[in-house]
Amino acid sequence: DSGVTQTPKHLITATGQRVTLRCSPRSGDLSVYWYQQSLDQGLQFLIQYYNGEERAKGNILERFSAQQFPDLHSELNLSSLELGDSALYFCASSGSSGHSYNEQFFGPGTRLTVL
Amino acid sequence: EDQVTQSPEALRLQEGESSSLNCSYTVSGLRGLFWYRQDPGKGPEFLFTLYSAGEEKEKERLKATLTKKESFLHITAPKPEDSATYLCAVRGSGAGSYQLTFGKGTKLSVIP
């Protein structure tokens, strides 16, 4: 158990809909990262938040957005969903400095299925 | 742009048959090379971080090594419970320095 929690575990929805994925980082970690994992693309970085502020953006679509709240939990919002958005979505967290900042610990993921 | 290539894509070993997985990388200013283990439908589990060429880390039957262009994950006398996908990732010091760039992984199957 990494200490990172994600809800829900599974999500099934229809094209065009909007969903919200939730992540709680390990106790004391200030950084939260979101990744998408599909069979053909592997793990792809989406976005990072550090202590409530956006720090880095990767291959995140404009239909997707995220935020980190004062209690450090984070939400990833996916809208106008398409079939190709079906994937595993992982959240990871890391500490605030030095080697602890470098090492990311992953949650169990949310499996999104768009029908 | 940071790049990571892992080989082989899949590897089948008999229990007790030692082998190595390869991770080749290109990165501007390595700030860390990471190995993770991932079981089907689960989140990646952190194994090791390596920072400089010549560094080695060990955990049970696993040993990770690093050169300037590659990392190897050596598996000694594997057991069926070592079956998983092993992922390699790098963090560089360029524009995307806060993110990890992952390879596509090596799927290891250990047959009893």
XYZ file of N, CA, C and O in Angstrom, chain B:
448
model
N 13.852 16.072 -26.017
C 12.773 15.301 -25.375
C 13.344 14.004 -24.798
O 14.091 13.291 -25.444
N 13.004 13.741 -23.550
C 13.471 12.523 -22.893
C 12.830 11.288 -23.523
O 11.652 11.311 -23.873
N 13.624 10.231 -23.666
C 13.108 8.992 -24.251
C 13.607 7.785 -23.476
O 14.758 7.760 -23.015
N 12.735 6.782 -23.356
C 13.069 5.540 -22.663
C 12.607 4.356 -23.495
O 11.440 4.319 -23.913
N 13.518 3.417 -23.741
C 13.181 2.216 -24.508
C 13.546 1.000 -23.668
O 14.690 0.869 -23.217
N 12.581 0.110 -23.493
C 12.820 -1.089 -22.696
C 12.809 -2.333 -23.574
O 12.031 -2.426 -24.513
N 13.694 -3.259 -23.248
C 13.728 -4.526 -23.973
C 14.104 -5.658 -23.019
O 14.784 -5.430 -22.019
N 13.620 -6.889 -23.318
C 12.626 -7.185 -24.342
C 11.242 -6.720 -23.916
O 11.042 -6.312 -22.772
N 10.259 -6.791 -24.827
C 8.883 -6.433 -24.469
C 8.314 -7.464 -23.511
O 7.538 -7.142 -22.618
N 8.670 -8.732 -23.726
C 8.182 -9.813 -22.868
C 9.296 -10.820 -22.674
O 10.138 -11.021 -23.559
N 9.294 -11.462 -21.509
C 10.340 -12.415 -21.158
C 9.728 -13.545 -20.327
O 9.043 -13.283 -19.334
N 9.957 -14.770 -20.771
C 9.492 -15.936 -20.011
C 10.701 -16.651 -19.446
O 11.633 -16.969 -20.186
N 10.693 -16.889 -18.162
C 11.793 -17.561 -17.490
C 11.268 -18.754 -16.711
O 10.149 -18.721 -16.188
N 12.090 -19.771 -16.626
C 11.787 -20.854 -15.704
C 12.162 -20.387 -14.299
O 13.080 -19.574 -14.112
N 11.453 -20.859 -13.319
C 11.792 -20.540 -11.936
C 13.259 -20.870 -11.686
O 13.734 -21.965 -12.037
N 14.008 -19.917 -11.126
C 15.424 -20.122 -10.855
C 16.363 -19.699 -11.975
O 17.582 -19.649 -11.769
N 15.798 -19.348 -13.140
C 16.617 -18.965 -14.298
C 16.866 -17.463 -14.273
O 15.982 -16.660 -14.590
N 18.067 -17.043 -13.948
C 18.393 -15.615 -13.821
C 18.462 -14.935 -15.182
O 18.809 -15.568 -16.192
N 18.156 -13.627 -15.226
C 18.205 -12.868 -16.461
C 18.253 -11.379 -16.151
O 18.255 -10.978 -14.975
N 18.309 -10.567 -17.220
C 18.361 -9.116 -17.061
C 17.382 -8.435 -17.999
O 17.182 -8.895 -19.128
N 16.802 -7.337 -17.517
C 15.956 -6.479 -18.332
C 16.736 -5.204 -18.634
O 17.475 -4.707 -17.779
N 16.521 -4.666 -19.853
C 17.292 -3.506 -20.276
C 16.432 -2.258 -20.382
O 15.265 -2.323 -20.793
N 16.991 -1.131 -20.011
C 16.339 0.166 -20.168
C 17.361 1.121 -20.777
O 18.341 1.480 -20.110
N 17.139 1.534 -22.016
C 18.006 2.517 -22.661
C 17.334 3.877 -22.603
O 16.126 3.970 -22.821
N 18.108 4.914 -22.345
C 17.482 6.219 -22.181
C 18.309 7.326 -22.823
O 19.527 7.211 -22.961
N 17.621 8.380 -23.223
C 18.263 9.636 -23.589
C 17.557 10.724 -22.805
O 16.324 10.796 -22.772
N 18.355 11.555 -22.153
C 17.780 12.583 -21.291
C 18.785 13.718 -21.187
O 19.997 13.516 -21.215
N 18.255 14.936 -21.065
C 19.156 16.071 -20.856
C 19.300 16.283 -19.361
O 18.387 16.756 -18.700
N 20.443 15.897 -18.827
C 20.686 16.094 -17.400
C 19.869 15.155 -16.542
O 18.802 15.509 -16.052
N 20.394 13.935 -16.321
C 19.632 12.943 -15.570
C 19.484 13.369 -14.113
O 20.463 13.611 -13.408
N 18.234 13.406 -13.667
C 17.973 13.707 -12.250
C 17.454 12.484 -11.512
O 17.072 12.581 -10.349
N 17.421 11.360 -12.224
C 17.017 10.123 -11.572
C 16.501 9.124 -12.581
O 15.829 9.514 -13.540
N 16.845 7.862 -12.396
C 16.284 6.772 -13.190
C 15.570 5.859 -12.207
O 16.117 5.499 -11.155
N 14.348 5.500 -12.533
C 13.464 4.815 -11.591
C 13.014 3.485 -12.167
O 12.715 3.378 -13.357
N 12.933 2.486 -11.305
C 12.329 1.209 -11.666
C 11.069 1.006 -10.824
O 11.068 1.244 -9.603
N 10.021 0.563 -11.517
C 8.754 0.242 -10.876
C 8.337 -1.157 -11.296
O 8.658 -1.620 -12.389
N 7.565 -1.796 -10.432
C 6.916 -3.069 -10.749
C 5.410 -2.802 -10.825
O 4.846 -2.110 -9.967
N 4.748 -3.354 -11.856
C 3.293 -3.164 -11.963
C 2.611 -4.501 -12.198
O 2.920 -5.205 -13.159
N 1.687 -4.837 -11.316
C 0.852 -6.024 -11.491
C -0.394 -5.624 -12.281
O -0.802 -4.456 -12.259
N -1.025 -6.582 -12.968
C -2.180 -6.249 -13.834
C -3.278 -5.510 -13.078
O -3.702 -5.942 -12.001
N -3.715 -4.384 -13.632
C -4.803 -3.611 -13.047
C -4.439 -2.855 -11.793
O -5.316 -2.274 -11.140
N -3.155 -2.822 -11.420
C -2.715 -2.139 -10.187
C -1.822 -0.948 -10.529
O -1.351 -0.799 -11.662
N -1.574 -0.125 -9.535
C -0.669 0.993 -9.718
C 0.779 0.553 -9.666
O 1.109 -0.438 -9.017
N 1.670 1.270 -10.360
C 3.106 0.949 -10.291
C 3.616 1.026 -8.855
O 3.289 1.962 -8.125
N 4.461 0.063 -8.507
C 5.057 -0.007 -7.169
C 6.524 0.381 -7.274
O 7.285 -0.235 -8.032
N 6.922 1.388 -6.522
C 8.296 1.890 -6.582
C 9.288 0.830 -6.105
O 9.086 0.192 -5.068
N 10.377 0.668 -6.889
C 11.436 -0.278 -6.514
C 12.741 0.443 -6.175
O 13.255 0.308 -5.074
N 13.304 1.182 -7.160
C 14.627 1.781 -6.992
C 14.697 3.150 -7.647
O 14.000 3.405 -8.626
N 15.625 3.979 -7.133
C 16.068 5.177 -7.819
C 17.587 5.099 -7.955
O 18.287 4.761 -6.993
N 18.081 5.418 -9.156
C 19.517 5.494 -9.400
C 19.822 6.892 -9.909
O 19.052 7.452 -10.704
N 20.954 7.441 -9.478
C 21.251 8.829 -9.826
C 22.480 9.013 -10.698
O 22.557 9.989 -11.459
N 23.483 8.124 -10.573
C 24.707 8.354 -11.335
C 25.282 7.032 -11.821
O 25.062 5.968 -11.231
N 26.034 7.134 -12.931
C 26.634 5.951 -13.550
C 27.499 5.216 -12.532
O 28.261 5.838 -11.774
N 27.364 3.892 -12.519
C 28.117 3.080 -11.579
C 27.337 2.726 -10.327
O 27.727 1.842 -9.566
N 26.227 3.397 -10.114
C 25.428 3.147 -8.916
C 24.672 1.829 -9.054
O 24.230 1.469 -10.134
N 24.539 1.117 -7.944
C 23.793 -0.130 -7.916
C 22.887 -0.123 -6.685
O 23.251 0.412 -5.636
N 21.712 -0.759 -6.835
C 20.803 -0.917 -5.695
C 20.245 -2.341 -5.735
O 20.002 -2.882 -6.818
N 20.027 -2.916 -4.563
C 19.530 -4.289 -4.481
C 18.349 -4.381 -3.544
O 18.263 -3.649 -2.551
N 17.435 -5.299 -3.907
C 16.290 -5.590 -3.049
C 15.879 -7.021 -3.322
O 15.418 -7.327 -4.415
N 16.080 -7.873 -2.363
C 15.757 -9.297 -2.493
C 16.428 -9.857 -3.751
O 17.646 -9.853 -3.864
N 15.662 -10.356 -4.706
C 16.244 -10.989 -5.892
C 16.518 -9.996 -7.017
O 16.947 -10.389 -8.103
N 16.283 -8.729 -6.787
C 16.439 -7.702 -7.809
C 17.671 -6.839 -7.549
O 17.944 -6.455 -6.411
N 18.370 -6.515 -8.641
C 19.513 -5.605 -8.553
C 19.467 -4.691 -9.756
O 19.399 -5.167 -10.887
N 19.500 -3.386 -9.506
C 19.468 -2.403 -10.584
C 20.825 -1.736 -10.703
O 21.454 -1.408 -9.689
N 21.278 -1.566 -11.952
C 22.552 -0.909 -12.223
C 22.338 0.186 -13.253
O 21.355 0.179 -14.005
N 23.304 1.125 -13.299
C 23.145 2.287 -14.181
C 24.467 2.619 -14.862
O 25.523 2.637 -14.230
N 24.375 2.858 -16.199
C 25.487 3.427 -16.944
C 24.997 4.768 -17.502
O 23.860 5.184 -17.247
N 25.828 5.404 -18.325
C 25.443 6.713 -18.865
C 24.342 6.616 -19.908
O 23.707 7.623 -20.235
N 24.100 5.411 -20.436
C 23.092 5.279 -21.476
C 22.024 4.228 -21.164
O 20.997 4.165 -21.848
N 22.304 3.362 -20.177
C 21.399 2.238 -19.926
C 21.286 1.936 -18.437
O 22.177 2.275 -17.649
N 20.199 1.247 -18.140
C 20.074 0.646 -16.813
C 19.654 -0.803 -17.009
O 18.945 -1.131 -17.977
N 20.107 -1.650 -16.113
C 19.722 -3.050 -16.160
C 19.053 -3.428 -14.839
O 19.470 -2.983 -13.766
N 18.022 -4.247 -14.969
C 17.402 -4.831 -13.778
C 17.703 -6.328 -13.834
O 17.198 -7.034 -14.704
N 18.591 -6.757 -12.948
C 18.994 -8.155 -12.908
C 18.084 -8.905 -11.939
O 17.869 -8.446 -10.812
N 17.587 -10.052 -12.388
C 16.719 -10.850 -11.534
C 17.417 -12.195 -11.308
O 17.644 -12.952 -12.267
N 17.742 -12.457 -10.060
C 18.487 -13.666 -9.706
C 17.539 -14.715 -9.131
O 16.762 -14.427 -8.220
N 17.616 -15.917 -9.702
C 16.785 -17.038 -9.240
C 15.333 -16.619 -9.025
O 14.810 -16.683 -7.898
N 14.671 -16.150 -10.090
C 13.301 -15.631 -9.932
C 12.307 -16.699 -9.484
O 12.488 -17.896 -9.747
N 11.255 -16.208 -8.832
C 10.157 -17.064 -8.396
C 8.890 -16.623 -9.125
O 8.823 -15.498 -9.637
N 7.877 -17.492 -9.190
C 6.640 -17.112 -9.888
C 6.053 -15.793 -9.406
O 5.470 -15.052 -10.203
N 6.222 -15.451 -8.127
C 5.671 -14.194 -7.612
C 6.409 -12.958 -8.139
O 5.963 -11.830 -7.919
N 7.497 -13.145 -8.839
C 8.191 -12.026 -9.494
C 7.551 -11.677 -10.829
O 7.933 -10.688 -11.470
N 6.599 -12.465 -11.268
C 5.902 -12.194 -12.532
C 5.155 -10.867 -12.423
O 4.361 -10.665 -11.493
N 5.422 -9.967 -13.363
C 4.834 -8.627 -13.363
C 5.392 -7.885 -14.570
O 6.259 -8.400 -15.282
N 4.919 -6.668 -14.793
C 5.533 -5.789 -15.780
C 6.461 -4.842 -15.035
O 6.067 -4.230 -14.035
N 7.691 -4.727 -15.518
C 8.687 -3.868 -14.892
C 8.857 -2.625 -15.778
O 9.135 -2.723 -16.975
N 8.663 -1.468 -15.153
C 8.706 -0.194 -15.846
C 9.944 0.584 -15.445
O 10.329 0.609 -14.267
N 10.549 1.234 -16.429
C 11.694 2.103 -16.213
C 11.250 3.530 -16.549
O 10.465 3.734 -17.486
N 11.714 4.501 -15.788
C 11.352 5.898 -16.044
C 12.552 6.784 -15.740
O 13.411 6.426 -14.931
N 12.585 7.957 -16.382
C 13.654 8.912 -16.123
C 13.062 10.272 -15.800
O 11.963 10.612 -16.226
N 13.825 11.045 -15.047
C 13.515 12.451 -14.828
C 14.738 13.231 -15.254
O 15.848 12.984 -14.786
N 14.521 14.164 -16.186
C 15.631 14.978 -16.665
C 15.581 16.372 -16.085
O 14.735 16.684 -15.245
N 16.487 17.210 -16.564
C 16.548 18.580 -16.054
C 16.092 19.590 -17.095
O 16.256 20.786 -16.904
N 15.485 19.077 -18.183
C 15.014 19.981 -19.231
C 13.654 20.569 -18.915
O 13.242 20.647 -17.764
N 12.947 20.945 -19.990
C 11.668 21.638 -19.830
C 10.648 20.803 -19.056
O 9.833 21.337 -18.331
N 10.689 19.486 -19.226
C 9.729 18.634 -18.524
C 10.298 18.042 -17.266
O 10.048 16.891 -16.930
N 11.044 18.816 -16.511
C 11.853 18.254 -15.436
C 11.040 17.797 -14.239
O 11.590 17.158 -13.341
N 9.767 18.129 -14.183
C 8.994 17.687 -13.021
C 8.299 16.355 -13.259
O 7.747 15.779 -12.351
N 8.320 15.883 -14.491
C 7.569 14.678 -14.808
C 8.499 13.503 -15.010
O 9.689 13.671 -15.255
N 7.940 12.301 -14.904
C 8.663 11.095 -15.255
C 8.272 10.682 -16.664
O 7.098 10.754 -17.040
N 9.278 10.276 -17.454
C 9.030 9.707 -18.778
C 9.246 8.214 -18.669
O 10.343 7.763 -18.296
N 8.207 7.443 -18.975
C 8.235 5.993 -18.813
C 8.493 5.277 -20.122
O 8.088 5.726 -21.200
N 9.154 4.114 -20.014
C 9.188 3.172 -21.110
C 7.906 2.351 -21.103
O 7.068 2.495 -20.203
N 7.751 1.502 -22.114
C 6.518 0.722 -22.223
C 6.548 -0.554 -21.386
O 5.545 -1.250 -21.288
N 7.697 -0.856 -20.793
C 7.761 -1.956 -19.845
C 8.200 -3.274 -20.439
O 8.155 -3.479 -21.665
N 8.655 -4.162 -19.564
C 8.954 -5.552 -19.904
C 8.035 -6.429 -19.072
O 8.041 -6.340 -17.838
N 7.251 -7.255 -19.763
C 6.345 -8.167 -19.064
C 7.089 -9.461 -18.775
O 7.458 -10.193 -19.686
N 7.321 -9.722 -17.499
C 8.065 -10.898 -17.064
C 7.108 -11.971 -16.581
O 6.248 -11.711 -15.744
N 7.292 -13.178 -17.112
C 6.529 -14.335 -16.644
C 7.524 -15.377 -16.144
O 8.452 -15.746 -16.870
N 7.349 -15.817 -14.907
C 8.216 -16.842 -14.327
C 7.395 -18.113 -14.154
O 6.406 -18.134 -13.413
N 7.837 -19.149 -14.849
C 7.080 -20.413 -14.890
C 7.609 -21.369 -13.832
O 8.817 -21.589 -13.748
N 6.708 -21.944 -13.024
C 7.184 -22.878 -11.960
C 7.843 -24.131 -12.557
O 7.481 -24.563 -13.643
